[in-house]
Amino acid sequence: MNELQSLSQIFQNKLFRIPDYQRGYAWQDSQLRDFWEDLINLQSDRNHYTGLLSMKVLSKDEAKKLDTDDKWLLDSGFRPYHIVDGQQRLTTFVILLNEIVEFIASLPENESKPDENIYLGYENLKDIKAKYICRKRPPEGFIITYLFGYENDNPSAEYLKHKIFGEKFGGTLKETYYTKNLLYAKRFFNKEITAFYEKGGMDGIAELYRKLTLRFMFNIHEIEDDYDVFVAFETMNNRGKRLTNLELLKNRLIYLTTLYDRSILDEINEAALREKINKAWKEVYYQLGRNENTPLSDDEFLRAHWIMYFSYSRKKGDDYIKFLLRKFSHKSIFMNFAENETPVEDDTIPVVVDDEDTDDPSDVQENEAVEMAPGFLAPKEIADYVNSLNETAEYWYYTYYPEECNTISKEEKVWIGRLNRIGIGYFRPLVAVSLIPSVGATAEERINFYKAVERFIFIDFRMAMYQSSYQSSEFYRNARKVYNNEMKLTEVAALLNEIADADAPSAIQVFVTKMNKRFISNDGFYSWRDLKYFLYEYEYSLVSQYKIEKLQWADLTKVVKDQVTVEHILPQTPTKAYWKNQFRQFTAEEIKTLSATLGNMLPLSQSINSRLQNDSFEEKKNRGYYNGSHSEIEVSKESDWDANKIYERGIKLLHFMEERWNFKFASQEQMEELLHISFVNDGRDIPPELIEEESSAEEIVVPSDISDDDLKLQFWTKALPVIVDAFGDNSTYSNVSPSTRSTLDGFVGIGGINLYCTMRLRKHTLSANIWIDVKNREKNKKIFDVMFARKDNIEKIVPYAIGWNRGVKRSSTVNVEIENVDFNDTGRWPELIDFLATTCVALKSELITACADELHAVIDGD
């Protein structure tokens, strides 16, 4: 049957259930907003085509499996249906209808009235509820049957009844990613209905209800047999929000249970296998949505489990789901594959492609192929696979949240936490396997394994900067071997240490070379992406001595506008007399290098405003060093801060690095090369102590009656030489003269891209910006996209809030802005000028270095 029907027609004597192979409610804000706007903007005399509603009437045997509370309604003439396609829209309809009913009932004038005396248009609320929401079994009304809902083994079933429809309940409801979406939809519509009522009153709500039930039209399609149901479900999932691969696979497995000959899988065992699948997916969805603030990825888990359960292949990013859909195919039940036949991929089934980076070509084995088991697929294979998914889900969750695992020691939790901080990468499947009880690893074996993983990551990825896929095939294969008890965790740890040992000398040299580039841009260690991790580990070594934890990782890594959590003890641009005296024997360039070296970096237990970094050493100690992190307390014990202290602390931290990650620098000279401050010990004469109080920049006096143009000119006259000097070249800003205008432009040598600073007196803001022309230079769009993809890294390098605006028609911009600036406060000018200089250099470096390949393509095209 194919015809257009309104919601009023669709709910005539029908009972709707979402079957077990369906996912939960996946609509979020954007879909809800589109739906609501379609409704409120629909003209009263027009119909709105809502889409396909595909459903299958249940057979008598299937109807017997319904909940006991449903059966009385079937005896009253209602027909039960499974929703095959369109459940997201139908769920949304029912939630919105329920919210309209609840809103009308809650109005002050209706509070004491029974539902039969409250009218919405020409219908009372009792009749509306009975038609669309639920019915009570007469005469007592103890049994409530909901006309739309989920099958009972779905966590969303009880949640829909009690949290969305408001039925009273005293038990505990399990929350998942999908139940959160249900609750969000309820709250979304409640808010919109309330606002709509304030504008249109009861007449507006009545018109809303009329359009919803009579003018939103579905194309009804009834499916006749099970085969069509599952095929339709797989091929129709492109509309709305595409199914995840995990959702698609569940449908496939349940479908396969219906295909076996009764001599192989009788009716009782079919029901048992189907229940096993449902329980496994219930567990998986619970674990993935267990942390309601940050649900875990369906597809990341499915891919990881595939790696540990089947032989790993790396031909394409979507190999894993194509493998699974071929492995669990109806062909494997109805026929055997020919001896040398290569299974044909079913391109009609959409899959979610894994966007993971391509693996290192040097690490690919030519003959590596997906392991396929041609021939008959026994029900036991499905059961074993499903049991494994069920078993693994909990331990996958603990790899993200080890503190919630009650079966591992505190030390194990600490090490898994380290792996998450440093970036666990492709080792997560192995870590999950290590936690599974059937693997039989001891706590000591796990700790040694975690230590080896963390050391390998630090040496090969954080120092050597190898591709993120380096050795991934080896350790993906090892995950399967350990899971199948073909390899011990101790063997994996030994292999990791062996590789790291061999790689360490070259890793150190690469680290030195990369740091050279960072010092050329004047950023030094501050732009090393793992500086905070390293400093946190040093801090943790002090915690083990003093037994008091004074610095939290979350505090160290949080990004707050104009706040810093890692301080340059010697400021980047020192202006106070104290600093000028302490470092008077060094050139401006040497002072920048001293500021950027490792020994001058200090993690703070509490973030500070960036302008406080110019305080003198005594002021910094009084501000909080003496009672801050253990690292701050250690530094606060120094009476003064000079170049020798920076050198000594840098060497001390490098010795810690050697001990912590078990490697050795080649020599003292190599360590000094890494720190870039060997000039500290060159025996130069120290000039007489300076006598001026503060730098001249802080002594600028601005007349109270100065005009805006003159103020701008004075600021840019002071700022421009510092910015030019920071770039140290002739390509940016050097051809621009100070002026009275509020915007000062500089060009970075790339067509259609400007790097500029903006001073807005009336708005009290100062900003460093990138402007990218995309109207006349289409290729420039790629540059913004590449920078935005590196957003997290850039925001680590630039310690200020960054505004990202991807333009489509004219231009894209990146803006780094300081607010609440009093430009008449000339004492703050050095800090503001330093902000412009360092931020512009960092932005230009990102444009040139981080996006090198894309920029070369653009330049060549120009």
CSV table of C-alpha atoms in Angstrom, one decimal, residues 554-709:
chain,number,residue,atom,x,y,z
A,554,ALA,CA,42.4,19.7,33.6
A,555,ASP,CA,43.6,23.0,35.1
A,556,LEU,CA,46.9,22.9,33.2
A,557,THR,CA,45.3,22.2,29.9
A,558,LYS,CA,42.1,24.4,30.0
A,559,VAL,CA,42.0,27.3,27.6
A,560,VAL,CA,40.7,30.6,29.0
A,561,LYS,CA,40.9,33.9,27.2
A,562,ASP,CA,43.9,36.0,28.2
A,563,GLN,CA,44.9,33.4,30.8
A,564,VAL,CA,48.1,31.2,30.8
A,565,THR,CA,48.8,28.0,32.7
A,566,VAL,CA,52.5,27.7,31.7
A,567,GLU,CA,54.5,30.8,32.5
A,568,HIS,CA,57.7,32.2,31.1
A,569,ILE,CA,59.5,33.0,34.3
A,570,LEU,CA,61.7,35.5,32.4
A,571,PRO,CA,59.1,37.3,30.3
A,572,GLN,CA,59.1,37.0,26.5
A,573,THR,CA,59.4,40.8,26.3
A,574,PRO,CA,60.8,42.0,29.6
A,575,THR,CA,60.2,45.7,30.3
A,576,LYS,CA,60.6,46.0,34.1
A,577,ALA,CA,63.9,47.3,35.4
A,578,TYR,CA,64.5,44.1,37.4
A,579,TRP,CA,64.6,42.0,34.2
A,580,LYS,CA,66.7,44.5,32.3
A,581,ASN,CA,69.3,44.4,35.1
A,582,GLN,CA,69.3,40.6,35.6
A,583,PHE,CA,70.0,40.0,31.9
A,584,ARG,CA,71.9,43.2,31.0
A,585,GLN,CA,74.9,41.2,29.5
A,586,PHE,CA,72.7,39.6,26.8
A,587,THR,CA,71.3,40.9,23.5
A,588,ALA,CA,67.6,41.2,22.9
A,589,GLU,CA,67.8,38.1,20.7
A,590,GLU,CA,69.5,36.1,23.4
A,591,ILE,CA,67.0,37.2,26.0
A,592,LYS,CA,64.2,35.9,23.7
A,593,THR,CA,66.0,32.6,23.5
A,594,LEU,CA,66.5,32.4,27.3
A,595,SER,CA,62.8,33.2,27.7
A,596,ALA,CA,61.8,30.4,25.3
A,597,THR,CA,64.1,27.6,26.6
A,598,LEU,CA,63.0,24.7,28.7
A,599,GLY,CA,64.4,25.8,32.1
A,600,ASN,CA,62.3,29.0,31.9
A,601,MET,CA,59.0,27.2,31.6
A,602,LEU,CA,56.9,26.8,34.7
A,603,PRO,CA,53.5,25.1,35.2
A,604,LEU,CA,51.1,27.1,37.3
A,605,SER,CA,48.6,25.6,39.8
A,606,GLN,CA,46.3,28.5,39.0
A,607,SER,CA,46.1,30.3,35.6
A,608,ILE,CA,47.0,33.9,35.6
A,609,ASN,CA,46.2,36.9,33.3
A,610,SER,CA,48.9,37.0,30.6
A,611,ARG,CA,49.8,40.6,31.5
A,612,LEU,CA,51.1,39.4,34.9
A,613,GLN,CA,54.0,37.5,33.2
A,614,ASN,CA,55.9,40.8,33.1
A,615,ASP,CA,56.0,41.0,36.9
A,616,SER,CA,59.5,40.9,38.5
A,617,PHE,CA,60.7,37.6,40.0
A,618,GLU,CA,59.9,38.8,43.5
A,619,GLU,CA,56.4,39.8,42.5
A,620,LYS,CA,55.9,36.4,40.9
A,621,LYS,CA,57.0,34.6,44.0
A,622,ASN,CA,54.7,36.8,46.2
A,623,ARG,CA,51.9,36.4,43.7
A,624,GLY,CA,51.8,32.6,44.3
A,625,TYR,CA,55.0,30.6,43.5
A,626,TYR,CA,55.6,30.0,47.2
A,627,ASN,CA,52.3,28.2,47.6
A,628,GLY,CA,51.6,27.0,44.0
A,629,SER,CA,52.5,23.7,42.3
A,630,HIS,CA,55.5,21.8,43.5
A,631,SER,CA,57.4,23.1,40.5
A,632,GLU,CA,56.5,26.7,41.5
A,633,ILE,CA,57.6,26.1,45.1
A,634,GLU,CA,60.9,24.6,43.8
A,635,VAL,CA,61.6,27.8,41.8
A,636,SER,CA,60.4,30.1,44.6
A,637,LYS,CA,63.3,28.9,46.7
A,638,GLU,CA,65.7,30.8,44.4
A,639,SER,CA,66.6,34.3,45.6
A,640,ASP,CA,66.9,35.6,42.1
A,641,TRP,CA,66.2,34.4,38.5
A,642,ASP,CA,69.1,34.8,36.1
A,643,ALA,CA,70.6,33.0,33.1
A,644,ASN,CA,72.5,30.5,35.1
A,645,LYS,CA,69.4,29.5,37.0
A,646,ILE,CA,67.6,29.0,33.6
A,647,TYR,CA,70.5,26.9,32.3
A,648,GLU,CA,70.8,24.8,35.5
A,649,ARG,CA,67.0,24.1,35.6
A,650,GLY,CA,67.0,23.2,31.8
A,651,ILE,CA,69.8,20.6,32.3
A,652,LYS,CA,68.0,19.3,35.4
A,653,LEU,CA,64.8,18.8,33.4
A,654,LEU,CA,66.6,17.0,30.6
A,655,HIS,CA,68.2,14.7,33.1
A,656,PHE,CA,64.7,14.0,34.4
A,657,MET,CA,63.6,13.3,30.8
A,658,GLU,CA,66.4,10.7,30.4
A,659,GLU,CA,65.5,9.0,33.6
A,660,ARG,CA,61.7,9.1,33.1
A,661,TRP,CA,61.8,7.7,29.6
A,662,ASN,CA,64.9,5.6,30.0
A,663,PHE,CA,67.2,6.9,27.3
A,664,LYS,CA,70.5,8.9,27.2
A,665,PHE,CA,71.4,12.1,25.3
A,666,ALA,CA,74.6,11.6,23.4
A,667,SER,CA,76.5,14.2,25.4
A,668,GLN,CA,76.3,17.4,27.4
A,669,GLU,CA,76.9,19.3,24.2
A,670,GLN,CA,73.8,17.7,22.7
A,671,MET,CA,71.7,18.8,25.7
A,672,GLU,CA,73.0,22.3,25.4
A,673,GLU,CA,72.2,22.3,21.7
A,674,LEU,CA,68.6,21.3,22.5
A,675,LEU,CA,68.4,24.1,25.1
A,676,HIS,CA,69.9,26.7,22.8
A,677,ILE,CA,71.6,28.7,25.6
A,678,SER,CA,75.2,27.5,25.7
A,679,PHE,CA,76.1,31.2,25.4
A,680,VAL,CA,75.3,31.5,29.1
A,681,ASN,CA,78.7,30.0,29.9
A,682,ASP,CA,80.8,31.9,27.4
A,683,GLY,CA,82.6,33.9,30.1
A,684,ARG,CA,81.5,37.4,28.9
A,685,ASP,CA,81.9,40.5,31.0
A,686,ILE,CA,78.8,41.7,32.9
A,687,PRO,CA,78.2,45.4,32.4
A,688,PRO,CA,77.6,47.7,35.4
A,689,GLU,CA,74.1,47.5,36.9
A,690,LEU,CA,71.5,49.7,35.3
A,691,ILE,CA,70.1,52.5,37.3
A,692,GLU,CA,66.9,53.5,35.4
A,693,GLU,CA,63.7,52.6,37.2
A,694,GLU,CA,61.7,51.2,34.3
A,695,SER,CA,61.8,51.0,30.5
A,696,SER,CA,61.0,54.2,28.6
A,697,ALA,CA,58.0,52.5,27.1
A,698,GLU,CA,56.3,52.6,30.5
A,699,GLU,CA,57.1,56.3,30.9
A,700,ILE,CA,55.1,57.5,28.0
A,701,VAL,CA,52.7,60.2,29.0
A,702,VAL,CA,49.5,60.7,27.0
A,703,PRO,CA,47.9,64.2,27.3
A,704,SER,CA,44.3,63.9,28.5
A,705,ASP,CA,43.1,66.0,25.6
A,706,ILE,CA,44.9,64.0,22.9
A,707,SER,CA,42.9,63.2,19.8
A,708,ASP,CA,42.1,59.6,18.8
A,709,ASP,CA,44.2,59.9,15.6
